[in-house]
Coordinates of C-alpha atoms in Angstrom, one line a residue:
Chain A
M1 CA 0.0 0.0 0.0
T2 CA 1.3 3.4 -0.8
V3 CA 0.1 6.7 0.6
T4 CA -0.6 8.1 -2.8
E5 CA -3.4 5.7 -3.4
T6 CA -6.9 7.1 -3.2
P7 CA -8.4 6.3 0.2
V8 CA -11.0 3.6 0.2
R9 CA -14.4 4.9 1.2
I10 CA -15.9 2.6 3.9
A11 CA -19.5 3.2 4.9
E12 CA -20.0 2.7 8.7
L13 CA -23.3 1.3 9.5
S14 CA -23.3 0.9 13.3
C15 CA -25.3 1.1 16.4
G16 CA -23.7 1.8 19.8
A17 CA -20.1 2.3 18.7
E18 CA -19.9 5.9 19.8
Y19 CA -21.6 5.1 23.1
S20 CA -19.3 2.1 23.7
G21 CA -16.4 4.5 23.5
I22 CA -14.8 2.6 20.7
Q23 CA -15.3 4.9 17.7
P24 CA -11.7 6.2 18.0
E25 CA -10.5 2.6 17.7
I26 CA -12.5 2.1 14.5
D27 CA -11.2 5.4 13.1
S28 CA -7.7 4.5 14.0
A29 CA -7.9 1.1 12.2
V30 CA -9.4 2.7 9.2
K31 CA -6.7 5.4 9.1
Q32 CA -4.0 2.7 9.2
V33 CA -5.3 1.1 6.0
N34 CA -5.6 4.4 4.1
A35 CA -9.4 4.5 4.2
V36 CA -12.0 7.0 5.3
M37 CA -15.2 6.3 7.1
V38 CA -18.3 7.8 5.5
Y39 CA -21.8 8.0 7.0
P40 CA -24.4 7.9 4.3
E41 CA -26.8 10.8 4.6
V42 CA -30.5 9.9 4.8
E43 CA -33.7 11.9 5.2
T44 CA -35.8 11.6 8.3
S45 CA -38.7 10.4 6.2
E46 CA -36.5 7.6 4.9
I47 CA -35.8 6.4 8.4
E48 CA -39.5 6.4 9.1
T49 CA -40.5 4.3 6.1
I50 CA -37.5 1.9 6.0
E51 CA -39.2 -0.8 8.2
E52 CA -42.0 -1.2 5.8
E53 CA -39.7 -1.2 2.8
L54 CA -37.4 -3.8 4.1
G55 CA -40.1 -5.7 6.0
L56 CA -38.2 -5.8 9.3
K57 CA -39.7 -4.0 12.3
V58 CA -37.3 -2.9 15.0
A59 CA -37.6 -0.9 18.1
S60 CA -34.3 1.0 18.2
P61 CA -34.1 4.1 16.0
D62 CA -30.4 3.7 15.5
L63 CA -31.0 0.4 13.9
K64 CA -33.6 2.0 11.6
L65 CA -31.0 4.5 10.7
M66 CA -28.6 1.6 9.9
M67 CA -31.2 0.1 7.5
A68 CA -31.9 3.4 5.9
R69 CA -28.2 4.0 5.3
A70 CA -28.0 0.5 3.8
K71 CA -30.7 1.4 1.4
S72 CA -29.0 4.6 0.3
I73 CA -25.9 2.4 -0.5
V74 CA -27.9 -0.2 -2.4
T75 CA -29.8 2.4 -4.5
G76 CA -26.6 4.2 -5.4
K77 CA -27.5 7.4 -3.6
V78 CA -24.1 7.3 -2.0
H79 CA -21.0 5.9 -3.4
V80 CA -18.8 3.7 -1.2
D81 CA -16.2 1.0 -1.9
A82 CA -16.9 -1.1 1.2
V83 CA -19.2 -1.5 4.1
F84 CA -18.5 -2.0 7.8
I85 CA -21.5 -3.1 9.8
S86 CA -21.1 -3.2 13.6
T87 CA -23.4 -3.4 16.6
C88 CA -23.0 -4.2 20.3
F89 CA -22.1 -7.7 21.3
R90 CA -25.0 -9.5 23.0
C91 CA -27.8 -7.3 21.5
A92 CA -30.3 -9.6 20.0
E93 CA -32.2 -7.0 18.0
A94 CA -29.0 -5.6 16.6
A95 CA -27.7 -9.1 15.7
I96 CA -30.8 -9.7 13.6
V97 CA -30.5 -6.3 11.9
R98 CA -26.8 -6.7 11.3
S99 CA -27.3 -10.0 9.6
E100 CA -30.2 -8.9 7.5
V101 CA -28.5 -5.6 6.4
R102 CA -25.4 -7.5 5.5
R103 CA -27.4 -9.9 3.4
Y104 CA -29.4 -7.1 1.8
I105 CA -26.3 -5.3 0.6
N106 CA -24.6 -8.5 -0.5
E107 CA -27.6 -9.6 -2.6
N108 CA -28.0 -6.2 -4.3
T109 CA -24.5 -5.0 -4.8
R110 CA -20.9 -6.3 -5.3
I111 CA -19.6 -4.1 -2.5
P112 CA -17.6 -6.1 0.1
V113 CA -19.1 -6.2 3.5
I114 CA -17.8 -7.1 6.9
S115 CA -19.8 -7.3 10.1
Y116 CA -18.5 -7.2 13.7
S117 CA -20.0 -7.1 17.2
F118 CA -18.0 -5.1 19.6
T119 CA -17.7 -4.5 23.4
E120 CA -16.0 -1.6 25.1
R121 CA -12.8 -3.7 25.0
T122 CA -12.6 -3.7 21.2
T123 CA -9.3 -2.2 20.0
A124 CA -7.9 -0.9 16.7
A125 CA -5.5 -3.9 16.6
T126 CA -8.5 -6.3 16.7
L127 CA -10.1 -4.5 13.8
L128 CA -7.0 -3.9 11.7
T129 CA -6.8 -7.3 9.9
R130 CA -10.5 -7.1 9.1
M131 CA -10.2 -3.5 7.7
E132 CA -7.1 -4.5 5.8
A133 CA -9.0 -7.4 4.1
L134 CA -12.0 -5.1 3.5
T135 CA -9.9 -2.4 1.8
T136 CA -7.8 -5.0 -0.2
T137 CA -11.0 -6.5 -1.6
A138 CA -12.2 -3.1 -2.6
R139 CA -8.8 -1.8 -3.9
R140 CA -7.1 -4.8 -5.5
K141 CA -9.9 -6.5 -7.4
S142 CA -7.6 -7.0 -10.4
L143 CA -4.9 -8.6 -8.3
L144 CA -7.4 -10.9 -6.7
A145 CA -8.8 -11.9 -10.0
R146 CA -5.5 -13.6 -10.8
E147 CA -6.3 -17.3 -11.4
K148 CA -2.9 -18.7 -12.4
Q149 CA 0.6 -18.5 -10.9
T150 CA 3.3 -17.6 -13.3
G151 CA 7.1 -17.5 -13.1
I152 CA 8.9 -18.6 -9.9
T153 CA 7.3 -17.1 -6.8
A154 CA 7.2 -18.0 -3.1
G155 CA 4.7 -17.4 -0.3
I156 CA 5.3 -17.5 3.4
D157 CA 2.4 -17.9 5.9
S158 CA 3.5 -16.9 9.4
G159 CA 0.8 -18.4 11.6
S160 CA 0.5 -18.3 15.4
T161 CA 1.4 -22.0 15.6
T162 CA 3.3 -22.9 12.4
T163 CA 5.1 -21.2 9.6
K164 CA 4.5 -22.5 6.1
C165 CA 6.2 -21.7 2.9
V166 CA 5.8 -22.8 -0.7
V167 CA 7.8 -22.2 -3.9
M168 CA 5.7 -22.3 -7.1
K169 CA 6.7 -22.4 -10.7
D170 CA 4.4 -22.1 -13.7
N171 CA 1.3 -22.9 -11.6
K172 CA 2.8 -25.8 -9.7
I173 CA 4.1 -26.2 -6.2
I174 CA 7.7 -27.3 -6.5
G175 CA 8.9 -26.8 -2.9
K176 CA 7.4 -26.8 0.6
G177 CA 8.5 -25.8 4.1
W178 CA 6.7 -26.3 7.3
V179 CA 8.1 -25.5 10.8
P180 CA 6.6 -24.6 14.2
T181 CA 6.6 -20.9 14.8
I182 CA 9.1 -20.2 17.6
K183 CA 11.0 -17.0 16.7
V184 CA 9.0 -15.4 13.8
L185 CA 12.0 -14.4 11.6
E186 CA 14.1 -17.5 12.2
S187 CA 11.1 -19.8 11.6
A188 CA 10.3 -18.0 8.4
D189 CA 13.9 -18.2 7.2
E190 CA 13.9 -21.9 8.0
A191 CA 10.6 -22.7 6.2
F192 CA 11.7 -20.5 3.3
N193 CA 15.1 -22.3 3.0
N194 CA 13.5 -25.7 3.3
A195 CA 11.1 -24.9 0.5
M196 CA 13.8 -23.5 -1.8
K197 CA 16.0 -26.5 -1.1
E198 CA 13.2 -28.9 -2.1
A199 CA 12.5 -26.8 -5.2
G200 CA 16.2 -26.6 -6.1
V201 CA 16.2 -22.8 -6.4
T202 CA 18.0 -20.0 -4.6
R203 CA 16.7 -16.6 -3.4
S204 CA 17.8 -14.9 -6.6
D205 CA 15.6 -17.3 -8.6
I206 CA 12.5 -16.1 -6.7
Q207 CA 10.9 -13.5 -8.9
A208 CA 8.3 -12.3 -6.4
L209 CA 7.6 -13.1 -2.7
G210 CA 4.4 -12.7 -0.8
T211 CA 3.9 -12.9 3.0
T212 CA 0.8 -13.4 5.1
G213 CA -0.3 -14.3 8.6
Y214 CA 0.5 -12.7 11.9
G215 CA 4.1 -12.1 11.1
R216 CA 3.6 -10.8 7.6
F217 CA 4.9 -7.3 8.1
L218 CA 8.0 -8.3 10.1
I219 CA 8.9 -11.1 7.6
G220 CA 7.9 -9.0 4.6
E221 CA 10.3 -6.2 5.6
H222 CA 13.1 -8.8 6.5
L223 CA 12.8 -10.6 3.2
K224 CA 11.9 -7.6 1.1
A225 CA 8.6 -9.1 0.0
D226 CA 6.6 -7.7 -2.9
L227 CA 3.3 -8.4 -1.2
M228 CA 2.4 -8.3 2.5
Q229 CA -1.2 -9.3 2.8
E230 CA -3.6 -10.3 5.6
E231 CA -4.8 -13.9 5.6
I232 CA -8.5 -13.4 4.7
T233 CA -8.0 -12.4 1.0
V234 CA -4.9 -14.6 0.6
N235 CA -6.6 -17.7 2.1
S236 CA -9.7 -17.3 0.1
K237 CA -7.6 -17.1 -3.1
G238 CA -5.5 -20.1 -2.0
A239 CA -8.6 -22.1 -1.1
V240 CA -10.5 -21.7 -4.4
Y241 CA -7.2 -22.1 -6.4
L242 CA -6.3 -25.4 -4.7
A243 CA -9.9 -26.7 -4.7
E244 CA -10.2 -25.7 -8.4
K245 CA -13.3 -23.7 -7.6
Q246 CA -12.3 -20.2 -8.8
K247 CA -15.6 -19.4 -10.5
G248 CA -18.9 -18.8 -8.8
P249 CA -19.7 -18.8 -5.1
A250 CA -17.8 -20.8 -2.4
T251 CA -17.4 -20.7 1.4
V252 CA -14.0 -21.0 2.9
L253 CA -13.5 -22.1 6.5
D254 CA -10.2 -21.9 8.2
I255 CA -9.8 -23.0 11.8
G256 CA -6.5 -21.6 12.9
G257 CA -4.3 -21.9 15.9
M258 CA -5.6 -18.7 17.4
D259 CA -8.6 -17.6 15.3
N260 CA -11.1 -18.8 12.8
K261 CA -12.2 -17.4 9.5
A262 CA -15.4 -18.0 7.7
I263 CA -15.3 -16.3 4.3
S264 CA -18.0 -16.1 1.7
V265 CA -16.3 -15.9 -1.7
L266 CA -17.6 -15.1 -5.2
D267 CA -15.2 -15.7 -8.2
G268 CA -12.3 -15.9 -5.8
I269 CA -13.0 -12.6 -4.1
P270 CA -14.2 -12.4 -0.5
G271 CA -17.6 -10.8 -0.2
M272 CA -18.6 -11.3 3.5
F273 CA -16.3 -12.7 6.1
T274 CA -16.0 -13.1 9.9
M275 CA -12.9 -13.6 11.9
G276 CA -13.3 -15.0 15.4
G277 CA -10.7 -14.9 18.0
I278 CA -12.5 -14.6 21.4
C279 CA -12.4 -18.2 22.5
A280 CA -9.5 -20.7 22.3
G281 CA -12.0 -23.5 22.7
A282 CA -13.0 -22.9 19.1
S283 CA -9.4 -23.1 17.8
G284 CA -6.9 -25.6 16.7
R285 CA -5.3 -25.2 20.1
F286 CA -8.2 -27.1 21.7
L287 CA -7.6 -30.0 19.4
E288 CA -3.9 -29.9 20.1
M289 CA -4.6 -30.1 23.9
T290 CA -7.1 -32.9 23.4
A291 CA -4.4 -34.9 21.4
K292 CA -1.9 -34.3 24.1
R293 CA -4.3 -35.5 26.8
L294 CA -5.1 -38.6 24.8
G295 CA -1.4 -39.3 24.3
V296 CA -1.6 -39.2 20.5
E297 CA 0.2 -37.0 17.9
I298 CA -2.1 -34.2 16.6
T299 CA -1.7 -35.8 13.1
K300 CA -3.4 -39.0 14.5
L301 CA -6.3 -37.3 16.3
G302 CA -8.4 -37.0 13.1
A303 CA -8.3 -40.7 12.3
L304 CA -9.1 -41.5 15.9
A305 CA -12.1 -39.2 15.8
I306 CA -13.4 -40.8 12.6
E307 CA -13.7 -44.1 14.5
G308 CA -15.6 -42.5 17.4
D309 CA -19.1 -41.1 18.1
A310 CA -19.4 -37.7 19.7
K311 CA -22.9 -38.5 21.0
N312 CA -21.4 -40.9 23.5
V313 CA -19.6 -38.1 25.3
K314 CA -21.3 -35.5 27.4
M315 CA -19.5 -32.1 27.1
N316 CA -20.7 -29.4 29.3
S317 CA -18.4 -26.6 28.2
Y318 CA -16.8 -25.2 25.1
C319 CA -14.0 -23.7 27.2
I320 CA -10.5 -24.8 26.5
V321 CA -10.0 -25.4 30.3
F322 CA -13.4 -26.8 31.3
G323 CA -14.0 -28.5 28.0
I324 CA -10.8 -30.5 28.3
Q325 CA -11.8 -31.2 31.9
S326 CA -15.1 -32.5 30.6
L327 CA -13.3 -34.8 28.2
V328 CA -11.1 -36.1 31.0
N329 CA -14.1 -36.8 33.1
N330 CA -15.7 -38.8 30.2
L331 CA -12.5 -40.8 29.8
A332 CA -12.6 -41.5 33.6
A333 CA -16.3 -42.6 33.1
G334 CA -15.3 -45.2 30.6
C335 CA -15.6 -43.4 27.2
T336 CA -13.3 -44.5 24.5
P337 CA -10.5 -42.2 23.2
Q338 CA -12.1 -42.5 19.8
D339 CA -15.4 -41.0 21.2
V340 CA -13.5 -38.3 23.1
A341 CA -11.6 -37.3 19.9
A342 CA -14.8 -37.1 18.0
A343 CA -16.4 -35.0 20.7
A344 CA -13.5 -32.6 20.7
C345 CA -13.9 -32.2 16.9
H346 CA -17.6 -31.8 17.2
S347 CA -17.1 -29.1 20.0
V348 CA -14.9 -27.0 17.7
A349 CA -17.2 -27.4 14.7
E350 CA -20.2 -26.6 16.7
Q351 CA -18.7 -23.3 17.9
L352 CA -17.7 -22.4 14.4
F353 CA -21.3 -23.2 13.3
E354 CA -22.9 -21.3 16.1
Q355 CA -20.7 -18.2 16.3
Q356 CA -19.4 -17.6 12.8
L357 CA -21.3 -19.4 10.1
Q358 CA -24.4 -17.5 11.1
E359 CA -22.6 -14.3 10.0
V360 CA -21.9 -15.4 6.4
D361 CA -24.2 -17.0 3.8
V362 CA -22.9 -20.6 3.5
K363 CA -22.9 -21.5 -0.2
E364 CA -21.5 -24.7 -1.7
P365 CA -18.8 -25.7 -2.3
V366 CA -17.6 -25.4 1.3
I367 CA -13.8 -25.6 1.4
M368 CA -12.0 -26.3 4.6
V369 CA -8.3 -25.1 4.8
G370 CA -5.5 -24.8 7.2
G371 CA -3.7 -27.5 9.2
T372 CA -6.8 -28.4 11.2
A373 CA -8.6 -29.4 8.0
L374 CA -6.3 -32.4 7.9
I375 CA -7.7 -33.6 11.3
E376 CA -10.3 -35.8 9.5
G377 CA -12.8 -35.7 12.3
L378 CA -13.1 -31.9 12.0
P379 CA -14.4 -31.7 8.4
K380 CA -16.6 -34.6 9.2
A381 CA -18.1 -32.8 12.2
V382 CA -18.6 -29.7 10.0
E383 CA -20.3 -31.8 7.4
E384 CA -22.7 -33.3 9.9
L385 CA -23.6 -29.9 11.2
L386 CA -24.1 -28.2 7.8
K387 CA -25.5 -31.3 6.2
L388 CA -23.4 -30.9 3.1
K389 CA -20.1 -32.1 1.6
V390 CA -17.0 -30.3 2.7
I391 CA -14.0 -30.2 0.4
V392 CA -10.5 -30.4 1.8
P393 CA -8.1 -29.5 -1.1
P394 CA -4.7 -31.0 -1.4
N395 CA -2.0 -29.1 0.5
A396 CA -4.8 -27.5 2.6
Q397 CA -2.2 -26.7 5.3
Y398 CA -0.2 -24.5 2.9
I399 CA -3.3 -22.5 1.8
G400 CA -1.9 -19.1 2.9
A401 CA 1.5 -19.7 1.4
V402 CA 0.0 -20.8 -1.9
G403 CA -2.4 -17.8 -1.9
A404 CA 0.6 -15.5 -1.3
A405 CA 2.7 -17.1 -4.0
L406 CA -0.2 -17.0 -6.5
L407 CA -1.0 -13.3 -5.8
S408 CA 2.6 -12.2 -5.7
S409 CA 3.1 -13.4 -9.2
G410 CA 1.1 -10.4 -10.2
F411 CA 4.1 -8.3 -9.2
I412 CA 6.6 -10.0 -11.5
S413 CA 6.1 -7.7 -14.5
K414 CA 6.8 -4.7 -12.3
Chain B
M1 CA -37.8 21.7 40.0
K2 CA -35.5 19.6 37.9
V3 CA -37.6 17.9 35.3
F4 CA -36.4 14.9 33.3
I5 CA -37.7 14.9 29.8
Y6 CA -38.2 11.9 27.5
P7 CA -37.1 11.9 24.6
T8 CA -34.2 13.4 26.4
N9 CA -33.1 15.4 23.4
S10 CA -36.5 17.0 22.7
L11 CA -36.0 20.7 22.2
I12 CA -39.8 21.3 22.4
L13 CA -40.1 19.6 25.8
S14 CA -36.9 21.3 27.0
D15 CA -38.4 24.6 26.0
L16 CA -41.7 24.0 27.6
V17 CA -40.1 23.0 30.9
E18 CA -38.1 26.2 30.9
R19 CA -41.1 28.4 30.1
F20 CA -42.8 27.2 33.2
G21 CA -39.9 28.1 35.5
H22 CA -38.3 24.7 35.8
K23 CA -34.9 23.3 34.9
P24 CA -35.0 20.7 32.1
L25 CA -32.8 17.7 32.4
A26 CA -31.8 17.0 28.8
M27 CA -29.2 14.9 27.1
M28 CA -27.9 18.0 25.2
Q29 CA -26.5 19.2 28.5
V30 CA -24.6 16.0 29.3
I31 CA -23.2 15.6 25.7
G32 CA -22.4 19.3 25.6
K33 CA -20.4 19.0 28.8
K34 CA -18.6 16.0 27.4
V35 CA -17.7 17.8 24.2
R36 CA -16.6 21.0 26.0
T37 CA -14.4 19.2 28.5
Q38 CA -10.8 19.4 27.4
G39 CA -9.0 16.1 27.1
L40 CA -7.7 13.5 24.8
D41 CA -10.9 11.5 24.6
S42 CA -12.9 10.7 21.6
P43 CA -14.7 13.4 19.6
P44 CA -17.4 14.1 18.9
L45 CA -19.2 12.6 22.0
N46 CA -16.1 12.0 24.1
V47 CA -17.5 8.8 25.3
T48 CA -14.6 6.5 26.3
P49 CA -14.4 2.8 27.2
E50 CA -14.6 3.9 30.8
D51 CA -18.2 5.1 30.4
P52 CA -19.7 1.6 29.7
K53 CA -17.8 0.4 32.8
F54 CA -19.5 3.2 34.8
G55 CA -22.8 2.0 33.3
L56 CA -22.3 -1.3 35.2
K57 CA -24.0 0.7 38.0
Y58 CA -27.2 0.2 36.1
A59 CA -26.8 -3.0 34.1
A60 CA -24.7 -6.2 34.3
V61 CA -21.8 -6.9 32.0
E62 CA -23.9 -9.1 29.8
V63 CA -25.9 -6.0 28.8
P64 CA -24.5 -4.5 25.5
S65 CA -21.8 -1.9 25.9
G66 CA -23.8 0.6 24.0
V67 CA -26.6 0.4 26.6
R68 CA -24.2 0.8 29.5
G69 CA -22.4 3.7 27.7
R70 CA -25.7 5.5 27.3
M71 CA -26.7 4.8 30.9
A72 CA -23.4 6.5 32.0
L73 CA -24.6 9.6 30.2
F74 CA -28.1 9.3 31.7
D75 CA -26.8 8.9 35.2
P76 CA -26.6 12.6 36.2
L77 CA -30.0 13.2 34.7
L78 CA -31.6 10.3 36.5
T79 CA -29.9 11.2 39.8
Q80 CA -31.1 14.8 39.7
A81 CA -34.6 14.2 38.4
E82 CA -37.4 15.6 40.7
A83 CA -40.2 15.2 38.1
A84 CA -40.5 13.8 34.7
V85 CA -42.4 14.2 31.4
V86 CA -42.4 11.2 29.2
V87 CA -43.8 11.2 25.7
V88 CA -44.6 7.7 24.3
D89 CA -43.9 6.8 20.7
P90 CA -42.9 10.3 19.4
V91 CA -42.0 10.9 15.8
L92 CA -38.2 11.1 15.1
S93 CA -38.3 14.8 14.6
F94 CA -39.7 15.4 18.0
G95 CA -36.8 13.8 19.7
C96 CA -35.1 10.5 19.4
Q97 CA -33.4 8.0 21.6
G98 CA -31.3 5.6 19.6
C99 CA -31.4 2.4 21.6
A100 CA -34.7 0.8 22.6
R101 CA -33.2 -1.3 25.4
T102 CA -31.8 1.8 27.0
N103 CA -35.1 3.6 26.7
E104 CA -36.9 0.7 28.4
L105 CA -34.4 0.8 31.3
V106 CA -34.6 4.6 31.7
N107 CA -38.4 4.5 31.8
F108 CA -38.3 1.7 34.3
L109 CA -35.9 3.6 36.6
L110 CA -38.0 6.8 36.3
R111 CA -41.0 4.9 37.6
G112 CA -39.0 3.5 40.5
K113 CA -38.0 7.0 41.6
K114 CA -41.6 7.8 42.8
I115 CA -41.4 11.3 41.5
P116 CA -44.3 13.3 39.9
L117 CA -44.4 11.8 36.4
L118 CA -46.6 12.7 33.4
R119 CA -46.7 10.0 30.7
L120 CA -48.6 10.9 27.5
D121 CA -48.9 9.7 23.9
Y122 CA -47.5 11.7 21.1
P123 CA -50.4 13.6 19.4
K124 CA -51.7 12.5 16.0
D125 CA -53.5 15.7 14.9
E126 CA -53.8 19.3 15.8
E127 CA -56.6 18.8 18.3
E128 CA -54.6 16.2 20.1
A129 CA -51.5 18.5 19.9
K130 CA -53.4 21.3 21.8
L131 CA -54.5 18.8 24.5
F132 CA -50.9 17.5 24.6
V133 CA -49.4 21.0 25.3
Y134 CA -52.3 21.7 27.8
K135 CA -51.6 18.6 29.8
I136 CA -47.9 19.3 30.0
S137 CA -48.4 22.9 31.0
E138 CA -50.9 21.9 33.7
F139 CA -48.4 19.3 35.0
L140 CA -45.6 21.8 35.0
K141 CA -47.7 24.4 36.8
S142 CA -48.5 21.9 39.5
L143 CA -44.8 21.5 40.3
K144 CA -43.1 23.7 42.8
P145 CA -41.1 26.2 40.8
E146 CA -37.3 25.9 40.9
E147 CA -35.9 28.1 43.7
V148 CA -34.0 31.0 42.4
K149 CA -30.5 31.0 43.8
K150 CA -29.6 34.1 45.8

């Protein structure tokens, strides 16, 4: 991103942000991604009639204002590049409006939308990745439209748990590196070197490099990357590319070590997305701890879960502490490790389903990516909850690195 | 007397209360004070994350932060209220409170204060409007005028 770029115009449709004291945090995140917040103007009469027009009756005037503002975007009365919808966490009425307004804009425009429920503890740092994805989707549509990797490029995905790297040549992966994230830079160097070694290339052969994940800026600066991009756009691109579903709608699910992403994609470009990071019980970490407790390698947990039945285990908490305790109690009560592994997968899938998939429109194909997608019990649990087939593409654990390598090939001609 | 008005940003109600010698307790005063107070807080309302925490005085942590933040602003108005005029279902241009849950809580707390309270529907035509103003003026006249400070 350069400062000479025209700022992206993001419409803020919110209720309660100002009164929660977090508007400066929103403004700060927006400023960091070279965007400006706009508040669509509406007439009082439009607020008074919006309930009838949209068919949704609400008690709070600020929510009526939100709906009227959404209408002014849909009808083209105001021009914006992206929309940020946010309401107070735990407000039932606002949750319904947030969801319906998001759907209304998504069905009637191609403007990217993100929704978020905040508390007074929401910070700019929490919002930054989301805003970055939102502005990238709005700003770099031509880059995101890229469907084939060209030349020799590499992508590094610095995750909270592992660092992944791929080297690609002429639309094929020719080298891979996968190491635990210990020291961000050293882990990235190691993964990068491993991938180059496998590919039989050196740094000077790499024509473009892309970085993503938590350490993207640090590694990007260190290795002089051409592209430093958040994981929402990169993972969506990597997912539809590896699953060979680049055209039409798709839903990408990524259960990470620290947070989860649910992304609604159209032609490889994210439309709506959510990013959860409040509860560790809904993350890969929960499965890692379960595997440890069961005394099996994390890579074996999925196969174990496939043999078990989650219904045989009574779990009374999603929490990473009490949920594990619950699993231990079930083991003590005579449940099999297979059933406990299945219950752990079901618990994570259920949280994803309850807390995130309600925020995006789930459209087939559903593509699960990230290292956790390889824990077979997890996609199976998601399939059972969604009652549809889940695709786990080859190299699902390298999704971010592949997406970064693919997108960075757009920088070769420069 | 100090008269709480609802909607709390209604200029018409605020004006009526003043005309009858009372002091209106209106949201404009609280927000005005927040905006004029110098500091590094957030413009334009200067509500900070500390306000929703203060709002815990009125509602538990599972209540949305926007409700608690608003309650923090209502606190000085509710504390001082000696009487209240509440207009039910007004049109937006008469005065507007953004959050329905906050409004329910404020109205509930007002009832609990056992202060003189006039509750009336927003008028639908001119005849009702005349009666509306008459009822408010009679109510305000019945209140002891605010003592002039010497």
